[in-house]
mmCIF file of C-alpha atoms (C1' of nucleotides) in Angstrom:
data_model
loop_
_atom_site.group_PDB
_atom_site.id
_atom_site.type_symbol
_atom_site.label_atom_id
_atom_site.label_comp_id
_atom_site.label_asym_id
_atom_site.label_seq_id
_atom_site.Cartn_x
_atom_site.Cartn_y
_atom_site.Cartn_z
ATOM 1 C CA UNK A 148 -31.390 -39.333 106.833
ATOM 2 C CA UNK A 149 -31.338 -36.480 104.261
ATOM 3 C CA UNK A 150 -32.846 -32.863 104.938
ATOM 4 C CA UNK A 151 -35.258 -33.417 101.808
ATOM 5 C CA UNK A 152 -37.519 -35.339 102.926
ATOM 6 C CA UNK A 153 -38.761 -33.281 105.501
ATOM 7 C CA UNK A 154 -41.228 -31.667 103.470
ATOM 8 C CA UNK A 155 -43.060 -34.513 102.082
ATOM 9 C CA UNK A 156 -45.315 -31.729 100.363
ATOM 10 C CA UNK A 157 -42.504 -30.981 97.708
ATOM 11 C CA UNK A 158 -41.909 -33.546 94.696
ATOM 12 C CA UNK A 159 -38.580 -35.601 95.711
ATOM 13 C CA UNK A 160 -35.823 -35.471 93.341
ATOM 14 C CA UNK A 161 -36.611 -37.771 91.366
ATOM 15 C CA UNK A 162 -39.739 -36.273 90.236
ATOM 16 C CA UNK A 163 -38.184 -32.998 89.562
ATOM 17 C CA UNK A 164 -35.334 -34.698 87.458
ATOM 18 C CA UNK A 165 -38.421 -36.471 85.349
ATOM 19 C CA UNK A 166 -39.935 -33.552 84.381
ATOM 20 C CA UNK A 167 -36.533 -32.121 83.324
ATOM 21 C CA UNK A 168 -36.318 -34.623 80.838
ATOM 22 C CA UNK A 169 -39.209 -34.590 79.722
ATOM 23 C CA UNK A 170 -39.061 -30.719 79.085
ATOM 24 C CA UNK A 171 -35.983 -31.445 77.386
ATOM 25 C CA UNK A 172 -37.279 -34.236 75.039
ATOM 26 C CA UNK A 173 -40.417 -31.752 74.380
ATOM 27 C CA UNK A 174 -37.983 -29.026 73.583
ATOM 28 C CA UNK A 175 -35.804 -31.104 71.116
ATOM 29 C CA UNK A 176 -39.556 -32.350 69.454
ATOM 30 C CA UNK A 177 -39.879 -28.504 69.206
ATOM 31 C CA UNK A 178 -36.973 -26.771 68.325
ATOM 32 C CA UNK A 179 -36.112 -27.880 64.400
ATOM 33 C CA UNK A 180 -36.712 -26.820 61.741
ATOM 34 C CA UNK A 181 -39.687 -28.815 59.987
ATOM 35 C CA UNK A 182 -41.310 -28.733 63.280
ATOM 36 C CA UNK A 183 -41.333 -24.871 63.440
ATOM 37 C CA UNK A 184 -42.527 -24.426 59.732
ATOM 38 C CA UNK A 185 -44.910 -26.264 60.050
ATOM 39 C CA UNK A 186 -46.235 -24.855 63.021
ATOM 40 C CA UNK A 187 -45.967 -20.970 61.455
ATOM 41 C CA UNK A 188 -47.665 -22.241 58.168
ATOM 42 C CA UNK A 189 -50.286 -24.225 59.681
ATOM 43 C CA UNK A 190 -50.650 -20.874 62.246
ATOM 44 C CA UNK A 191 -52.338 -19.235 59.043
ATOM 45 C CA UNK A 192 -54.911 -21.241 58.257
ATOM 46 C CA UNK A 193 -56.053 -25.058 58.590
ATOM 47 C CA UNK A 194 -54.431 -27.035 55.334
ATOM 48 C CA UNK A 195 -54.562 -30.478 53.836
ATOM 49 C CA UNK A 196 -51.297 -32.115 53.513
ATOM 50 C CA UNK A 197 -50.573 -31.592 50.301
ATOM 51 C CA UNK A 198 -51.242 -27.666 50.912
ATOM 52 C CA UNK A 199 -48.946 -27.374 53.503
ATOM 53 C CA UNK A 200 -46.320 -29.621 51.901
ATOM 54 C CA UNK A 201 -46.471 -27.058 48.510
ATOM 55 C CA UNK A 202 -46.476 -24.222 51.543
ATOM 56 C CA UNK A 203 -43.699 -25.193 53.060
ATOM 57 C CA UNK A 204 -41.748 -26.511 50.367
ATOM 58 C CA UNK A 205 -38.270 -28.395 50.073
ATOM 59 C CA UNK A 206 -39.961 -30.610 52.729
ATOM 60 C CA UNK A 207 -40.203 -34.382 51.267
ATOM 61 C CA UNK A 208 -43.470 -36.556 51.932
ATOM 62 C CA UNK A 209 -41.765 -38.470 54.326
ATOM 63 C CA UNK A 210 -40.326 -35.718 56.773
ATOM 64 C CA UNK A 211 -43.784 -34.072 56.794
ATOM 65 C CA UNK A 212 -45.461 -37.150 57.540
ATOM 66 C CA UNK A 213 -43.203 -37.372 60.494
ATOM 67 C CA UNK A 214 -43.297 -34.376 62.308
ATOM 68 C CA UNK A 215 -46.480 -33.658 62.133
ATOM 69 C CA UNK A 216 -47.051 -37.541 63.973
ATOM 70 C CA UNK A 217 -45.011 -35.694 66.434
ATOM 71 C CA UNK A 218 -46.764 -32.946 66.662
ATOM 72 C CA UNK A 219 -49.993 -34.704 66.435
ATOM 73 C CA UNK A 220 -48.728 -36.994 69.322
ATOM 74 C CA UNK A 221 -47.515 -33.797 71.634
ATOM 75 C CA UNK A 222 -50.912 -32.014 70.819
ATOM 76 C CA UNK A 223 -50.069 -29.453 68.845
ATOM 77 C CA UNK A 224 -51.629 -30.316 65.509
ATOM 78 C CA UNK A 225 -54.965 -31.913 65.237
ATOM 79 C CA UNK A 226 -55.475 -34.330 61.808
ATOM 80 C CA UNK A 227 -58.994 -34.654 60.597
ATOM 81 C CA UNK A 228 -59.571 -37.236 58.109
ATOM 82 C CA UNK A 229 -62.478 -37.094 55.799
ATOM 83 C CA UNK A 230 -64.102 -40.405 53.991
ATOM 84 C CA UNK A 231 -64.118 -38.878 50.790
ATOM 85 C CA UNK A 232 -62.483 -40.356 47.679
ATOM 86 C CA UNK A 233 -60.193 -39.063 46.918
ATOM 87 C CA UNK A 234 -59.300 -38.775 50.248
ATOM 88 C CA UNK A 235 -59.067 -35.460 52.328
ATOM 89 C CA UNK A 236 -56.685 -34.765 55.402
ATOM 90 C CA UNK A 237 -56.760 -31.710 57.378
ATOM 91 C CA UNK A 238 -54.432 -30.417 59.888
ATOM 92 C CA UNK A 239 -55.123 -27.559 62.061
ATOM 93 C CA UNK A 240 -53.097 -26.421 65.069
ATOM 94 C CA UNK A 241 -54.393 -26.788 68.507
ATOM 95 C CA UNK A 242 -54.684 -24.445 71.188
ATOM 96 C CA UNK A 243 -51.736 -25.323 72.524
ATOM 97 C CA UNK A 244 -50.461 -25.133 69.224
ATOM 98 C CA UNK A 245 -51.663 -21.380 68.855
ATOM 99 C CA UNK A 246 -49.745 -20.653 71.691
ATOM 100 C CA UNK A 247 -46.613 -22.118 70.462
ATOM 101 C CA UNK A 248 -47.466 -20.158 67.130
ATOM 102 C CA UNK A 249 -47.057 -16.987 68.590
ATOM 103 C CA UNK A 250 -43.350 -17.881 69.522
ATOM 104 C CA UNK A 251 -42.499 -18.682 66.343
ATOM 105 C CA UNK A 252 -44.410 -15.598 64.605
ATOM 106 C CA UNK A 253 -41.302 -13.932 66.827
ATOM 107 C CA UNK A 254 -38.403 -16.234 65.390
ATOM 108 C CA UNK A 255 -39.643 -15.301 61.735
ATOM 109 C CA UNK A 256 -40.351 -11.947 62.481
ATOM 110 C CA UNK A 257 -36.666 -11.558 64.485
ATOM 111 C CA UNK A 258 -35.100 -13.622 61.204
ATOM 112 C CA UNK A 259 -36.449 -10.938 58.912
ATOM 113 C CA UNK A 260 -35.596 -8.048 60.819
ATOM 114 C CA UNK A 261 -31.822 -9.157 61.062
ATOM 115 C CA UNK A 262 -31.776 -10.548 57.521
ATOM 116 C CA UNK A 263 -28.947 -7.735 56.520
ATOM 117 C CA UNK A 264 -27.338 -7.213 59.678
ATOM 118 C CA UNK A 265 -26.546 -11.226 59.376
ATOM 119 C CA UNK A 266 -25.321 -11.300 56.086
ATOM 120 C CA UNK A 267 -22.805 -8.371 56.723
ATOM 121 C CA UNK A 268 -21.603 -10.477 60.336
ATOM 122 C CA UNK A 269 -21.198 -13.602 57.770
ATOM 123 C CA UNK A 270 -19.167 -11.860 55.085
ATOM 124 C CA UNK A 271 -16.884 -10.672 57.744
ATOM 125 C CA UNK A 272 -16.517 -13.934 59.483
ATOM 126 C CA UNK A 273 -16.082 -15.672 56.334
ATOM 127 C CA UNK A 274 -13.088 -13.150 55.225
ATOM 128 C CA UNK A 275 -11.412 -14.216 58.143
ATOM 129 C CA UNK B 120 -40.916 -7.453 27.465
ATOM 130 C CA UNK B 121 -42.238 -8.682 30.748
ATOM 131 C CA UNK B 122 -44.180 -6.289 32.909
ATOM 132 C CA UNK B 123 -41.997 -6.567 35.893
ATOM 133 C CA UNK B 124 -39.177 -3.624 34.596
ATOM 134 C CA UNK B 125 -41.600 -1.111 34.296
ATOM 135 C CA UNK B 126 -41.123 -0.558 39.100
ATOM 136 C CA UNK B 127 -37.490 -0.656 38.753
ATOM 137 C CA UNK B 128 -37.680 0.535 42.577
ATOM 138 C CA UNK B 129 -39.016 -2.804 43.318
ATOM 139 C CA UNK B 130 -36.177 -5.425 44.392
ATOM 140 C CA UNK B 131 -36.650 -8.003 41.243
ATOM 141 C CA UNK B 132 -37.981 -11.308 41.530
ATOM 142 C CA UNK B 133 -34.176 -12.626 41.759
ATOM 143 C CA UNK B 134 -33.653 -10.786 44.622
ATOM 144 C CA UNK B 135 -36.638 -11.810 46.898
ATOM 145 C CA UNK B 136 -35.860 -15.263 46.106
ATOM 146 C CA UNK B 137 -32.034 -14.560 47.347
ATOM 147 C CA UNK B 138 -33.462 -13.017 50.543
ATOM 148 C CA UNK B 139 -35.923 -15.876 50.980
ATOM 149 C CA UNK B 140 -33.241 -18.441 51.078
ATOM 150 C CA UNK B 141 -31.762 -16.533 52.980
ATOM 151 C CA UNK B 142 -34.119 -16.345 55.292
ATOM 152 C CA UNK B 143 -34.616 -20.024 55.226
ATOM 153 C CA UNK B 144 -30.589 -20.478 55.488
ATOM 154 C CA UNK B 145 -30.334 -18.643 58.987
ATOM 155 C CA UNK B 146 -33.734 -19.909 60.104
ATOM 156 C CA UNK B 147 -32.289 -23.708 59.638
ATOM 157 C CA UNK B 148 -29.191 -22.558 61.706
ATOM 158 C CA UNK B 149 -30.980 -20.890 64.748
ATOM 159 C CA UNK B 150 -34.250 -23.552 64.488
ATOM 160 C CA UNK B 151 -32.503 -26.312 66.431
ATOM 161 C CA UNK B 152 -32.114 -27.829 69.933
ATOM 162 C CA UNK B 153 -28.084 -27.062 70.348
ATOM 163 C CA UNK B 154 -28.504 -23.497 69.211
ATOM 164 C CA UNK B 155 -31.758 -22.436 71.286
ATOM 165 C CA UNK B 156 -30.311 -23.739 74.462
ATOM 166 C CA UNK B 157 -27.070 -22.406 74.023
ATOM 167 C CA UNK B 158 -29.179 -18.760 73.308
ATOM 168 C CA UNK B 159 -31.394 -19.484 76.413
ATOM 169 C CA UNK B 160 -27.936 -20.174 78.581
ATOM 170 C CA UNK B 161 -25.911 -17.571 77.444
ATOM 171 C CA UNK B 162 -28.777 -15.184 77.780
ATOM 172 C CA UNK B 163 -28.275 -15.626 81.368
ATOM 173 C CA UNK B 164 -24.781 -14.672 81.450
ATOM 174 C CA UNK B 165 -21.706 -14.621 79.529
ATOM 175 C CA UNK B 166 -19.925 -18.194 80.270
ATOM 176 C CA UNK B 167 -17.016 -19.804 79.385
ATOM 177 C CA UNK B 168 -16.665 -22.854 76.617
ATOM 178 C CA UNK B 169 -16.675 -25.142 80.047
ATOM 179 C CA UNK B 170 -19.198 -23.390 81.777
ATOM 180 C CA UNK B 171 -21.407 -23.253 78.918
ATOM 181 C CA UNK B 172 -21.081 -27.358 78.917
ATOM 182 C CA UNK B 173 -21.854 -27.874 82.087
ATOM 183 C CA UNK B 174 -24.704 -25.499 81.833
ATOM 184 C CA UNK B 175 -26.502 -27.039 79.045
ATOM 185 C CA UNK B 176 -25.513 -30.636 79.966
ATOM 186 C CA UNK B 177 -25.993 -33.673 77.372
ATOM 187 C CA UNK B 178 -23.798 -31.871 74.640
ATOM 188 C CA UNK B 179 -20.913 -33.023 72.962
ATOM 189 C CA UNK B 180 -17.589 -31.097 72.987
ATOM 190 C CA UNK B 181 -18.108 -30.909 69.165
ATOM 191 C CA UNK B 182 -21.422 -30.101 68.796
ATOM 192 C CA UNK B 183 -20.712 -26.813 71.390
ATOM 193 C CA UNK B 184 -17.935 -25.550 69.459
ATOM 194 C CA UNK B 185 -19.913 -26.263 66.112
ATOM 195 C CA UNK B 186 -22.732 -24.369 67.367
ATOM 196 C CA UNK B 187 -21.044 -21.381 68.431
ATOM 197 C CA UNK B 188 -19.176 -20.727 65.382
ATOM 198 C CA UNK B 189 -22.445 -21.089 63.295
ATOM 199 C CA UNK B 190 -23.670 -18.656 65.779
ATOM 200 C CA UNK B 191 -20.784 -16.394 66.163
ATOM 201 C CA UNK B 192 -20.591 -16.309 61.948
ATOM 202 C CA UNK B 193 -24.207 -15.158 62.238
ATOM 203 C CA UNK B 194 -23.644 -12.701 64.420
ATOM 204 C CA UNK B 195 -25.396 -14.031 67.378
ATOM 205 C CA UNK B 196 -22.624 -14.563 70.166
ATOM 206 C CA UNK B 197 -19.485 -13.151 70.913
ATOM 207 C CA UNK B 198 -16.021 -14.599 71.329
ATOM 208 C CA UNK B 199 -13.623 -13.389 73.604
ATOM 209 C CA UNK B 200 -10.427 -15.515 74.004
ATOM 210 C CA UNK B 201 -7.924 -14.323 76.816
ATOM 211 C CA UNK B 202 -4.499 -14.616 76.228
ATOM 212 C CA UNK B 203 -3.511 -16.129 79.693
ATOM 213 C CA UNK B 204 -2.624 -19.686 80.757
ATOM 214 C CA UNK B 205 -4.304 -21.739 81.060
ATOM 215 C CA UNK B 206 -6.261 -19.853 77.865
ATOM 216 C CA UNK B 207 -10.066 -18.742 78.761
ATOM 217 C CA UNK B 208 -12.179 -17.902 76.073
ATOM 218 C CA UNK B 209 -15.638 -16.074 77.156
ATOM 219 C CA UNK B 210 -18.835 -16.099 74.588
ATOM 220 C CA UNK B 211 -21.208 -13.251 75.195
ATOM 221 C CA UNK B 212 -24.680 -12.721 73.463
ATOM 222 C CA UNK B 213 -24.698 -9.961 71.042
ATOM 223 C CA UNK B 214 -27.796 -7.067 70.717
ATOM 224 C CA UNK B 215 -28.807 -9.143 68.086
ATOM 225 C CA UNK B 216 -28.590 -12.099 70.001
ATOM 226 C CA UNK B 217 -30.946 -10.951 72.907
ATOM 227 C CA UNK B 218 -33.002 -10.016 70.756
ATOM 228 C CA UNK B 219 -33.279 -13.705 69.993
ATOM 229 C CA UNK B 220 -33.237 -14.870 73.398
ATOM 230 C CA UNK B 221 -36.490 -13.298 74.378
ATOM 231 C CA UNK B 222 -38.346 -15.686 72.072
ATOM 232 C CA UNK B 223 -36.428 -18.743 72.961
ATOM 233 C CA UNK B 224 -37.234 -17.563 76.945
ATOM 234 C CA UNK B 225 -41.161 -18.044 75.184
ATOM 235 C CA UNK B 226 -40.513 -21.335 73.855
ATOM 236 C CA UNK B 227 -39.102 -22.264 76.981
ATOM 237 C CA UNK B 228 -41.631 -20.840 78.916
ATOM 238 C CA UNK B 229 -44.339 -22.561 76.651
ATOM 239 C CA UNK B 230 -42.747 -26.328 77.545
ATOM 240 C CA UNK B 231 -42.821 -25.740 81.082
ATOM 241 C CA UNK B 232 -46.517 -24.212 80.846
ATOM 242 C CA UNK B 233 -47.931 -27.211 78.735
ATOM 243 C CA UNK B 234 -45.674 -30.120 80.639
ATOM 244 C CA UNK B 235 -48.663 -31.973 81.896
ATOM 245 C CA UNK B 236 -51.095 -31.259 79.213
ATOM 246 C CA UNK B 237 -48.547 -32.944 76.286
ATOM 247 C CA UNK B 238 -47.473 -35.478 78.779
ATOM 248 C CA UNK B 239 -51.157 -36.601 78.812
ATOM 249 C CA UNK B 240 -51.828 -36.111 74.792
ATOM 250 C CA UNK B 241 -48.690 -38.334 74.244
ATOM 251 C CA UNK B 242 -50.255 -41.109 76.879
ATOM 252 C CA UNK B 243 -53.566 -40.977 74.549
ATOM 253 C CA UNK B 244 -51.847 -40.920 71.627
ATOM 254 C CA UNK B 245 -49.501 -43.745 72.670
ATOM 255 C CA UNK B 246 -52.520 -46.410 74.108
ATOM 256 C CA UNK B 247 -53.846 -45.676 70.035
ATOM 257 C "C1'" DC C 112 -8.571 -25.057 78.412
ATOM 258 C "C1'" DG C 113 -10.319 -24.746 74.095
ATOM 259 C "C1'" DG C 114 -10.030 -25.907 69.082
ATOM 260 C "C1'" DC C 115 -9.425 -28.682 65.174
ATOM 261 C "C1'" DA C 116 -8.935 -32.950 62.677
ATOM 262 C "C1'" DT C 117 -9.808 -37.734 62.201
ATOM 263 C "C1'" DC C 118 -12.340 -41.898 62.239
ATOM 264 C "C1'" DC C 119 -16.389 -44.410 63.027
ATOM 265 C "C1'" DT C 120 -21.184 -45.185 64.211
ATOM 266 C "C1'" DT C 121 -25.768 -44.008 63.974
ATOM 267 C "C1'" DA C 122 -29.649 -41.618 62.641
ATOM 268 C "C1'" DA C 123 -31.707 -38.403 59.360
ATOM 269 C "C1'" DC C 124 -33.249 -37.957 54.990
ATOM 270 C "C1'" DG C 125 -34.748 -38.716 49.991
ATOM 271 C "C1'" DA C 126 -36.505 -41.744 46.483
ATOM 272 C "C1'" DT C 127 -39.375 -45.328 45.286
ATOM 273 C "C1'" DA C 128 -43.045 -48.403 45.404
ATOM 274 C "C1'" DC C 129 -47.230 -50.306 47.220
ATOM 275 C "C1'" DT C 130 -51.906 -49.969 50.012
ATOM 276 C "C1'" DG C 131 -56.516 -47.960 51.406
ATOM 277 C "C1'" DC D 38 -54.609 -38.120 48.131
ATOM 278 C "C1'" DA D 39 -52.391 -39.547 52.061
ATOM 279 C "C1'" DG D 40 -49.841 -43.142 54.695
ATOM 280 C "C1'" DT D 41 -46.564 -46.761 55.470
ATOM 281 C "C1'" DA D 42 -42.548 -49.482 54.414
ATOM 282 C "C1'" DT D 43 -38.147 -50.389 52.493
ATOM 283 C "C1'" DC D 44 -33.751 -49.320 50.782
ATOM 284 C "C1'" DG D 45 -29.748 -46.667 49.877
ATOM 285 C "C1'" DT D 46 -27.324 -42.414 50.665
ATOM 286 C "C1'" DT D 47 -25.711 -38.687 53.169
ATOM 287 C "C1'" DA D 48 -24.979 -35.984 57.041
ATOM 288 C "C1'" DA D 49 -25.095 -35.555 62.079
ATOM 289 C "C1'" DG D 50 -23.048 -36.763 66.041
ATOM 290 C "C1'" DG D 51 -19.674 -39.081 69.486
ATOM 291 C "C1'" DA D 52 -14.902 -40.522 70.697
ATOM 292 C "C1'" DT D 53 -10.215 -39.895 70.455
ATOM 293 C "C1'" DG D 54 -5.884 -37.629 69.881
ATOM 294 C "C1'" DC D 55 -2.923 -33.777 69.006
ATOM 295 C "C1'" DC D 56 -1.900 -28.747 68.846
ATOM 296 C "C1'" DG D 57 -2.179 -23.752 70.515
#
DNA sequence: CGGCATCCTTAACGATACTG
DNA sequence: CAGTATCGTTAAGGATGCCG
C-alpha cells in the first residue's frame, strides 16, 4: 500500500485537496472588486444600504445586494434589520471582517501611492 | 466667480475627480481573482508563461495572457521574451509589484487563517 | 512555446417592476 | 427603504486554430 497512510495523524489527501478548494472559492468570493469596496467602506463605519450604496457609488442595487449576501454568508458582514417603517438595514463588518479590512486599507493605500508611477507605465505601454 | 480659484495651488475639482477614477480604474484591474494569484505566484519567483499556468492551475490560456498584459501595462510585472527556439518568455514582478504582493500574501494569509470559521458561517447561513 | 484572433457559450450586470 | 424576481443586454471566459 502507499507510504501515506502511515501516519494516520495527518489529514489524507483528500482532505488537504478540500480545503484547497475551498480556500480558492473563498479567495475568488474575496478578491473583486464590489466585494473589496465594500469591505473598505463598510471598514469606516456601520451604514444602511442605501449609505453605502451612495458611498460606494457606480454600484447598482442589484450587485450590492449580492455581494454583501456573500459576504453576509462567509461572515464578514453582519445585516441588522430594524422593524421600523420605513424600514432600516444596517451592515457592519465582523471581526473577521476587520481583519480582512486591514488588507484592503493596504490595496487602497498601495493604489494611491502608485497612482502616477502607473499612469506614466500605461502611457508608455500604450505608445507601443 | 466661484470661491474655488482663489488656492490656485490646490489641484481643481477636475483634477481629483481624474485621479479618483483613476484610482478606481487600476483598483478594478488589480481587485480580481486572476490578477491576485498571478501577484501571489510570481511573487515567489519569476516563471515562465507555462510555469505560471501550471502554478496557478484552473486558468485559461487566455485569461493568463490577458492578465499579464493588464498587469504589465500597469506596471506591475515584467516581460522578458528570449529570442531562442523554442521562444521562452520570463515575467518578473516589478518594485512596484512587490510592493503589491505583500498585501495579497495578507489576503492569502487571512483565507487560510479564517478556513474553518467561514466554512462554519456558510453551513449556518446555508441551513437558513 | 507563447501570442493573437475568432467564434461561441455562459455568466455578469443593469433596468424595471412588484412585495413587505 | 430594502429585497427579490424577471428580462434583456453586454462582457467575461473557454475552445480552437493559425502565426511568430
Amino acid at each position: 500500500m502507499g507510504t501515506r497512510q502511515e501516519i494516520s495523524e495527518l489529514p489524507p489527501d483528500a482532505d488537504l485537496a478540500r480545503a484547497d478548494s475551498l480556500a480558492r472559492e473563498i479567495f475568488s468570493d474575496i478578491a473583486n472588486k464590489w466585494a473589496l469596496l465594500i469591505i473598505e467602506f463598510l471598514g469606516q463605519r456601520t451604514m444602511r444600504f442605501s449609505e453605502l450604496r451612495d458611498a460606494i457609488g457606480g454600484i447598482s442595487h442589484k450587485m450590492l445586494t449580492q455581494n454583501l449576501r456573500t459576504l453576509e454568508r462567509n461572515g464578514l458582514v453582519e445585516r441588522h434589520v430594524h422593524a421600523t417603517v420605513p424600514p432600516r438595514v444596517d451592515y457592519t463588518l465582523t471581526e473577521a471582517g476587520q481583519a480582512l479590512r486591514g488588507v484592503v486599507d493596504g490595496m487602497c493605500g498601495w493604489t494611491q501611492h502608485h497612482l502616477g508611477t502607473i499612469e506614466a507605465c500605461r502611457s508608455r505601454f500604450d505608445a507601443s
